[in-house]
Short mmCIF file of C-alpha atoms in Angstrom, two decimals:
data_model
loop_
_atom_site.label_atom_id
_atom_site.label_comp_id
_atom_site.label_asym_id
_atom_site.label_seq_id
_atom_site.Cartn_x
_atom_site.Cartn_y
_atom_site.Cartn_z
CA UNK A 714 106.78 115.07 105.33
CA UNK A 715 108.49 116.78 108.25
CA UNK A 716 112.12 115.86 108.88
CA UNK A 717 113.39 115.28 112.40
CA UNK A 718 116.22 117.42 113.74
CA UNK A 719 119.61 115.73 114.01
CA UNK A 720 119.94 116.60 117.68
CA UNK A 721 117.40 115.19 120.09
CA UNK A 722 115.94 117.27 122.90
CA UNK A 723 118.63 115.86 125.17
CA UNK A 724 121.37 116.80 122.70
CA UNK A 725 120.07 120.35 122.31
CA UNK A 726 119.91 120.59 126.12
CA UNK A 727 123.52 119.45 126.39
CA UNK A 728 124.64 122.18 123.99
CA UNK A 729 122.75 124.85 125.90
CA UNK A 730 124.22 123.59 129.16
CA UNK A 731 127.70 123.76 127.61
CA UNK A 732 127.14 127.38 126.57
CA UNK A 733 125.92 128.21 130.09
CA UNK A 734 129.01 126.57 131.64
CA UNK A 735 131.41 128.53 129.41
CA UNK A 736 129.65 131.81 130.20
CA UNK A 737 129.57 131.02 133.91
CA UNK A 738 133.23 129.95 133.91
CA UNK A 739 134.26 133.39 132.61
CA UNK A 740 131.92 135.15 135.03
CA UNK A 741 133.09 133.45 138.23
CA UNK A 742 136.60 132.56 137.10
CA UNK A 743 136.05 128.80 137.56
CA UNK A 744 138.18 126.84 135.03
CA UNK A 745 136.44 123.58 135.92
CA UNK A 746 133.21 124.89 134.43
CA UNK A 747 135.05 125.60 131.20
CA UNK A 748 136.13 121.95 130.98
CA UNK A 749 132.59 120.79 131.69
CA UNK A 750 131.31 123.10 128.97
CA UNK A 751 133.78 121.72 126.44
CA UNK A 752 132.77 118.19 127.38
CA UNK A 753 129.11 119.07 126.83
CA UNK A 754 130.06 120.41 123.39
CA UNK A 755 132.07 117.31 122.54
CA UNK A 756 129.44 114.73 123.44
CA UNK A 757 126.76 115.90 120.95
CA UNK A 758 129.43 116.22 118.25
CA UNK A 759 130.62 112.67 118.87
CA UNK A 760 127.04 111.40 118.94
CA UNK A 761 126.38 113.14 115.61
CA UNK A 762 129.33 111.33 114.01
CA UNK A 763 128.23 107.98 115.44
CA UNK A 764 124.80 108.15 113.82
CA UNK A 765 125.77 109.90 110.57
CA UNK A 766 128.97 108.18 109.45
CA UNK A 767 127.74 104.55 108.96
CA UNK A 768 126.75 103.90 105.36
CA UNK A 769 123.36 102.27 104.93
CA UNK A 770 121.49 101.30 101.79
CA UNK A 771 118.46 99.11 101.31
CA UNK A 772 115.53 98.07 99.18
CA UNK A 773 111.87 97.99 100.11
CA UNK A 774 109.05 95.91 98.61
CA UNK A 775 105.45 96.11 99.81
CA UNK A 776 102.65 93.62 99.39
CA UNK A 777 99.04 94.62 100.11
CA UNK A 778 96.53 91.88 100.88
CA UNK A 779 93.85 93.45 98.64
CA UNK A 780 94.39 95.11 95.26
CA UNK A 781 91.65 97.65 95.96
CA UNK A 782 90.93 98.94 99.45
CA UNK A 783 87.34 99.90 100.16
CA UNK A 784 86.59 102.83 102.41
CA UNK A 785 86.37 101.50 106.00
CA UNK A 786 87.90 98.16 104.91
CA UNK A 787 90.97 96.68 106.60
CA UNK A 788 93.96 95.50 104.61
CA UNK A 789 97.37 94.21 105.67
CA UNK A 790 100.60 95.62 104.28
CA UNK A 791 103.67 93.39 104.42
CA UNK A 792 107.02 95.13 103.97
CA UNK A 793 110.18 93.34 102.88
CA UNK A 794 113.10 95.55 103.95
CA UNK A 795 116.55 94.47 102.81
CA UNK A 796 118.98 96.71 104.73
CA UNK A 797 122.68 96.67 103.86
CA UNK A 798 124.91 98.08 106.61
CA UNK A 799 128.14 97.29 108.50
CA UNK A 800 126.04 96.32 111.49
CA UNK A 801 122.31 96.07 111.95
CA UNK A 802 121.20 99.18 113.82
CA UNK A 803 118.53 99.23 116.48
CA UNK A 804 115.87 101.86 116.10
CA UNK A 805 112.32 102.57 114.99
CA UNK A 806 110.82 102.14 111.54
CA UNK A 807 107.69 103.67 110.04
CA UNK A 808 106.01 103.68 106.66
CA UNK A 809 104.76 107.11 105.61
CA UNK A 810 100.96 107.01 105.10
CA UNK A 811 98.72 109.58 103.40
CA UNK A 812 95.84 111.13 105.33
CA UNK A 813 93.43 109.04 103.24
CA UNK A 814 94.71 105.85 104.85
CA UNK A 815 94.78 105.18 108.60
CA UNK A 816 97.00 102.71 110.42
CA UNK A 817 99.85 102.17 112.87
CA UNK A 818 102.62 101.76 110.32
CA UNK A 819 105.70 101.44 112.48
CA UNK A 820 107.51 99.60 115.23
CA UNK A 821 110.90 98.52 116.53
CA UNK A 822 113.71 97.58 114.19
CA UNK A 823 114.80 94.87 113.79
CA UNK A 824 111.39 93.34 114.51
CA UNK A 825 111.10 90.39 116.84
CA UNK A 826 108.98 88.48 114.31
CA UNK A 827 111.51 89.10 111.55
CA UNK A 828 108.81 90.72 109.39
CA UNK A 829 107.51 94.25 109.04
CA UNK A 830 103.74 94.41 108.67
CA UNK A 831 100.82 96.55 109.67
CA UNK A 832 97.08 97.00 109.05
CA UNK A 833 95.61 99.97 107.21
CA UNK A 834 92.04 101.21 106.84
CA UNK A 835 90.69 103.11 103.86
CA UNK A 836 89.47 106.57 104.93
CA UNK A 837 89.03 108.57 101.74
CA UNK A 838 88.68 107.27 98.20
CA UNK A 839 91.35 108.08 95.67
CA UNK A 840 94.76 106.94 94.48
CA UNK A 841 97.45 107.55 97.06
CA UNK A 842 101.10 106.82 97.75
CA UNK A 843 102.40 104.72 100.65
CA UNK A 844 106.01 105.26 101.61
CA UNK A 845 108.89 105.79 101.70
CA UNK A 846 110.00 103.67 104.64
CA UNK A 847 111.78 105.67 107.34
CA UNK A 848 114.36 104.22 109.75
CA UNK A 849 115.20 106.28 112.84
CA UNK A 850 118.24 105.46 114.96
CA UNK A 851 119.64 107.20 118.06
CA UNK A 852 123.17 107.13 119.53
CA UNK A 853 123.74 105.34 122.88
CA UNK A 854 123.61 108.64 124.79
CA UNK A 855 120.37 109.71 123.13
CA UNK A 856 121.89 113.03 122.01
CA UNK A 857 121.71 112.69 118.20
CA UNK A 858 119.41 110.86 115.84
CA UNK A 859 119.30 109.91 112.21
CA UNK A 860 116.21 109.37 110.10
CA UNK A 861 116.81 107.90 106.69
CA UNK A 862 114.33 106.97 103.99
CA UNK A 863 114.54 103.79 101.95
CA UNK A 864 112.81 102.44 98.86
CA UNK A 865 110.17 103.72 96.51
CA UNK A 866 106.54 104.51 97.23
CA UNK A 867 103.70 102.11 96.50
CA UNK A 868 100.37 103.15 95.01
CA UNK A 869 97.20 102.16 96.84
CA UNK A 870 93.71 102.69 95.46
CA UNK A 871 90.90 103.40 97.91
CA UNK A 872 87.51 102.78 96.29
CA UNK A 873 84.03 103.77 97.49
CA UNK A 874 82.25 101.53 99.95
CA UNK A 875 79.71 99.16 98.43
CA UNK A 876 76.54 98.41 100.38
CA UNK A 877 74.13 95.51 100.12
CA UNK A 878 70.82 96.74 98.69
CA UNK A 879 67.33 95.29 98.69
CA UNK A 880 66.15 93.59 95.48
CA UNK A 881 63.91 95.43 93.06
CA UNK A 882 60.25 94.89 93.84
CA UNK A 883 59.49 94.66 90.13
CA UNK A 884 61.22 92.69 87.43
CA UNK A 885 61.92 94.70 84.33
CA UNK A 886 62.07 92.55 81.27
CA UNK A 887 61.60 93.12 77.58
CA UNK A 888 59.20 95.96 78.21
CA UNK A 889 61.94 98.21 79.45
CA UNK A 890 65.25 96.67 78.56
CA UNK A 891 66.45 94.23 75.95
CA UNK A 892 65.61 90.97 77.69
CA UNK A 893 65.00 88.15 75.26
CA UNK A 894 65.99 84.56 74.65
CA UNK A 895 66.56 83.47 71.08
CA UNK A 896 67.79 80.18 69.67
CA UNK A 897 70.26 79.83 66.86
CA UNK A 898 68.79 77.24 64.52
CA UNK A 899 71.63 76.96 62.05
CA UNK A 900 75.40 76.75 62.05
CA UNK A 901 77.78 75.53 64.71
CA UNK A 902 76.30 73.97 67.82
CA UNK A 903 77.12 75.36 71.27
CA UNK A 904 77.64 74.16 74.79
CA UNK A 905 73.99 74.52 75.74
CA UNK A 906 72.21 71.31 76.73
CA UNK A 907 69.07 72.04 74.70
CA UNK A 908 69.08 69.54 71.75
CA UNK A 909 67.81 70.05 68.21
CA UNK A 910 67.96 68.12 64.93
CA UNK A 911 71.27 67.95 63.13
CA UNK A 912 71.55 70.36 60.18
CA UNK A 913 74.25 70.32 57.54
CA UNK A 914 77.07 72.56 58.74
CA UNK A 915 76.82 71.65 62.41
CA UNK A 916 80.04 70.50 64.01
CA UNK A 917 80.19 66.78 64.72
CA UNK A 918 81.85 67.62 68.03
CA UNK A 919 78.57 69.19 69.16
CA UNK A 920 76.46 66.08 68.71
CA UNK A 921 74.25 65.41 71.72
CA UNK A 922 74.83 61.62 71.92
CA UNK A 923 72.32 60.93 74.67
CA UNK A 924 69.52 62.69 72.76
CA UNK A 925 70.67 60.98 69.54
CA UNK A 926 70.38 57.53 71.17
CA UNK A 927 66.99 58.41 72.66
CA UNK A 928 65.43 59.71 69.43
CA UNK A 929 67.22 57.52 66.92
CA UNK A 930 68.51 60.42 64.81
CA UNK A 931 71.39 62.86 65.04
CA UNK A 932 70.79 65.66 67.58
CA UNK A 933 73.12 68.55 68.42
CA UNK A 934 73.32 70.92 71.35
CA UNK A 935 71.40 74.04 70.48
CA UNK A 936 72.90 77.46 71.15
CA UNK A 937 70.92 79.64 73.50
CA UNK A 938 71.67 83.32 73.13
CA UNK A 939 70.51 85.38 76.05
CA UNK A 940 70.93 89.06 76.67
CA UNK A 941 70.14 90.76 79.90
CA UNK A 942 67.86 93.77 80.17
CA UNK A 943 69.76 97.03 80.25
CA UNK A 944 70.05 99.31 83.27
CA UNK A 945 71.50 102.78 83.46
CA UNK A 946 73.05 104.51 86.48
CA UNK A 947 73.74 108.24 86.16
CA UNK A 948 75.92 110.14 88.64
CA UNK A 949 75.21 113.86 88.41
CA UNK A 950 78.56 115.38 89.30
CA UNK A 951 78.01 118.81 87.76
CA UNK A 952 79.67 121.50 89.86
CA UNK A 953 76.38 123.31 90.49
CA UNK A 954 75.02 120.36 92.50
CA UNK A 955 77.83 120.11 95.04
CA UNK A 956 79.97 122.19 97.35
CA UNK A 957 83.33 123.32 96.04
CA UNK A 958 86.04 120.71 96.61
CA UNK A 959 88.19 121.58 99.61
CA UNK A 960 90.85 120.00 101.78
CA UNK A 961 88.30 117.63 103.30
CA UNK A 962 85.91 115.47 101.31
CA UNK A 963 82.30 116.52 100.71
CA UNK A 964 80.37 113.94 102.74
CA UNK A 965 77.28 114.27 100.50
CA UNK A 966 79.27 113.65 97.33
CA UNK A 967 81.04 110.69 98.92
CA UNK A 968 77.64 109.19 99.79
CA UNK A 969 76.44 109.72 96.22
CA UNK A 970 79.50 107.98 94.77
CA UNK A 971 79.03 105.09 97.17
CA UNK A 972 75.39 104.71 96.11
CA UNK A 973 76.45 104.82 92.45
CA UNK A 974 78.83 101.90 92.98
CA UNK A 975 76.36 99.98 95.15
CA UNK A 976 73.44 100.39 92.73
CA UNK A 977 75.48 99.37 89.67
CA UNK A 978 76.89 96.24 91.31
CA UNK A 979 73.50 95.35 92.78
CA UNK A 980 71.76 95.60 89.39
CA UNK A 981 74.40 93.38 87.80
CA UNK A 982 73.78 90.78 90.48
CA UNK A 983 70.08 90.94 89.61
CA UNK A 984 70.89 90.02 86.01
CA UNK A 985 71.06 93.38 84.26
CA UNK A 986 73.73 94.72 81.96
CA UNK A 987 74.59 98.06 83.53
CA UNK A 988 76.06 101.22 82.04
CA UNK A 989 77.33 103.85 84.46
CA UNK A 990 77.76 107.40 83.16
CA UNK A 991 78.09 110.88 84.59
CA UNK A 992 75.72 113.76 83.88
CA UNK A 993 77.89 114.92 80.97
CA UNK A 994 77.61 111.56 79.22
CA UNK A 995 81.11 110.30 80.07
CA UNK A 996 81.22 106.54 80.60
CA UNK A 997 82.41 105.57 84.06
CA UNK A 998 81.90 101.85 83.69
CA UNK A 999 80.14 99.04 81.84
CA UNK A 1000 79.24 96.01 83.92
CA UNK A 1001 78.63 92.71 82.15
CA UNK A 1002 79.07 90.23 85.02
CA UNK A 1003 82.86 90.22 84.78
CA UNK A 1004 85.00 90.85 87.86
CA UNK A 1005 87.29 93.11 85.82
CA UNK A 1006 84.29 95.29 84.92
CA UNK A 1007 83.48 95.71 88.60
CA UNK A 1008 87.04 96.64 89.50
CA UNK A 1009 87.26 99.03 86.56
CA UNK A 1010 84.14 100.86 87.73
CA UNK A 1011 85.39 101.13 91.30
CA UNK A 1012 88.73 102.53 90.15
CA UNK A 1013 86.95 105.08 87.95
CA UNK A 1014 84.73 106.11 90.86
CA UNK A 1015 87.77 106.38 93.13
CA UNK A 1016 88.94 109.36 91.08
CA UNK A 1017 85.65 111.06 90.22
CA UNK A 1018 85.11 114.64 91.47
CA UNK A 1019 82.41 117.30 90.97
CA UNK A 1020 83.06 119.26 87.81
CA UNK A 1021 81.52 120.66 84.63
CA UNK A 1022 77.89 120.90 83.63
CA UNK A 1023 75.18 118.33 82.99
CA UNK A 1024 73.31 117.46 79.80
CA UNK A 1025 69.59 116.85 79.60
CA UNK A 1026 68.56 113.32 80.53
CA UNK A 1027 66.80 112.33 77.25
CA UNK A 1028 70.07 113.04 75.43
CA UNK A 1029 71.97 110.83 77.85
CA UNK A 1030 69.48 107.98 77.54
CA UNK A 1031 69.26 108.09 73.77
CA UNK A 1032 66.60 106.38 71.69
CA UNK A 1033 66.32 103.17 73.69
CA UNK A 1034 64.99 103.68 77.22
CA UNK A 1035 66.56 101.40 79.81
CA UNK A 1036 64.79 99.13 82.25
CA UNK A 1037 65.93 100.38 85.68
CA UNK A 1038 67.20 103.95 85.62
CA UNK A 1039 69.04 105.26 88.70
CA UNK A 1040 69.78 108.99 88.77
CA UNK A 1041 71.89 110.32 91.65
CA UNK A 1042 72.21 114.05 92.18
CA UNK A 1043 73.02 116.56 94.89
CA UNK A 1044 71.44 119.99 95.35
CA UNK A 1045 68.21 120.13 93.34
CA UNK A 1046 65.23 122.49 93.36
CA UNK A 1047 61.70 122.20 91.99
CA UNK A 1048 62.61 123.72 88.62
CA UNK A 1049 65.54 121.35 88.13
CA UNK A 1050 63.42 118.35 89.07
CA UNK A 1051 60.70 119.34 86.60
CA UNK A 1052 63.27 119.16 83.79
CA UNK A 1053 64.30 115.60 84.67
CA UNK A 1054 62.28 113.26 82.45
CA UNK A 1055 62.87 109.49 82.69
CA UNK A 1056 62.12 109.17 78.94
CA UNK A 1057 60.26 105.87 79.12
CA UNK A 1058 62.48 104.06 81.60
CA UNK A 1059 60.53 101.17 83.11
CA UNK A 1060 61.78 101.71 86.68
CA UNK A 1061 63.09 105.22 87.29
CA UNK A 1062 64.65 105.99 90.68
CA UNK A 1063 65.84 109.47 91.67
CA UNK A 1064 68.13 110.16 94.64
CA UNK A 1065 69.07 113.65 95.85
CA UNK A 1066 71.33 114.51 98.76
CA UNK A 1067 69.90 118.01 99.17
CA UNK A 1068 66.37 118.36 97.77
CA UNK A 1069 64.72 121.77 98.03
CA UNK A 1070 60.99 122.05 98.90
CA UNK A 1071 58.80 120.78 96.07
CA UNK A 1072 61.64 119.10 94.17
CA UNK A 1073 60.72 115.51 94.95
CA UNK A 1074 57.02 116.11 94.31
CA UNK A 1075 57.85 117.55 90.87
CA UNK A 1076 60.00 114.54 90.07
CA UNK A 1077 57.32 112.10 91.24
CA UNK A 1078 54.81 113.79 88.92
CA UNK A 1079 57.05 112.86 85.97
CA UNK A 1080 57.26 109.17 86.93
CA UNK A 1081 60.21 108.98 89.31
CA UNK A 1082 60.37 106.97 92.48
CA UNK A 1083 62.27 109.32 94.77
CA UNK A 1084 64.25 109.32 98.01
CA UNK A 1085 66.46 111.77 99.82
CA UNK A 1086 69.95 110.34 100.17
CA UNK A 1087 71.37 110.54 103.69
CA UNK A 1088 73.97 108.58 105.59
CA UNK A 1089 72.05 105.30 105.35
CA UNK A 1090 72.31 104.30 101.71
CA UNK A 1091 70.41 101.02 102.08
CA UNK A 1092 67.42 102.78 103.66
CA UNK A 1093 67.32 105.40 100.91
CA UNK A 1094 67.38 102.63 98.29
CA UNK A 1095 64.42 100.89 99.91
CA UNK A 1096 62.49 104.18 100.08
CA UNK A 1097 62.92 104.69 96.33
CA UNK A 1098 62.12 101.15 95.19
CA UNK A 1099 59.29 101.11 92.62
CA UNK A 1100 56.22 99.31 93.90
CA UNK A 1101 54.43 96.45 92.22
CA UNK A 1102 51.44 97.47 90.12
CA UNK A 1103 48.51 98.20 92.40
CA UNK A 1104 50.64 98.49 95.54
CA UNK A 1105 51.26 101.93 97.00
CA UNK A 1106 51.24 105.23 95.21
CA UNK A 1107 54.71 105.22 93.75
CA UNK A 1108 54.70 105.02 89.94
CA UNK A 1109 56.46 102.20 88.21
#
């Protein structure tokens, strides 16, 4: 963060003019110029004391309208600034923002509305610091200025953008995942409305009184245990697939991370239990229809970067093949694609941001539905959707 000079441009000009007057006074023997030069020296010095001597302290508290800011999403930051000073100065305030967050975070102080606030937009995912708050004041002559920082910084998390995706064209049930519905016949009753006959050991609080009155014998609410079919989303972040991280973000990798988040959240909304891992087998998130699970995944994806190597896909999948399998990778050639085996997944979808000639054909031969991943994530998803049996050529 670059600090401002104490003297403004006008103040520096006054000093230079003072030096010129002193030199000229000696050259032409004009005492009046010497007095003018001294005055031009005195004014910046006096202005410096005016802005530097007053003691100011203060506290800063920030409130952000959303806990997590999505890339391209707007969020409002409200700043509570409690300034303690002999007199309230007039100047300009600004909150220091990282490059990953855009916004006009400043204005006049004190504000006319009595409140400091501004709108920010997420630009680049990650965990960043907002602040400190800077207050800049200038003396009445505009010769000297003071910029002072107040308060601590505040952490803001920018998460990948989540897109709305088209529903799967096939429903993957017990054949690919673990979809089943089983009824517990003994023990404590549950909150489910399906009634069954009372069995010794059932809680009397679970008696289904309406069914009991209708059938003339004790009935209890029967527990329905349902588990969703499993889905697996794999983000291949091995270093060989992506460009080396630099000062600016790799647009292809950012798109891949965004698809990873979008696919996982979309599959949960379709009723699947979703595990999200990277190509080394590290768990990035487990989604089980809880809002905390979703936020946890987005925070994990906010910090993910290309690194390390990848393991073979059958090892990642393990002994139980999932229903939908989404594999997201970057630079891939025909040989790499031939080594990717979906291992019995019922709906295998492969996305690559930079597929070499023959790579997608090799993957399709092994049972993948493929699509090249460009800027339009929703279109790529639709291109890779498995077709219903007997429709199209894409394997299911």
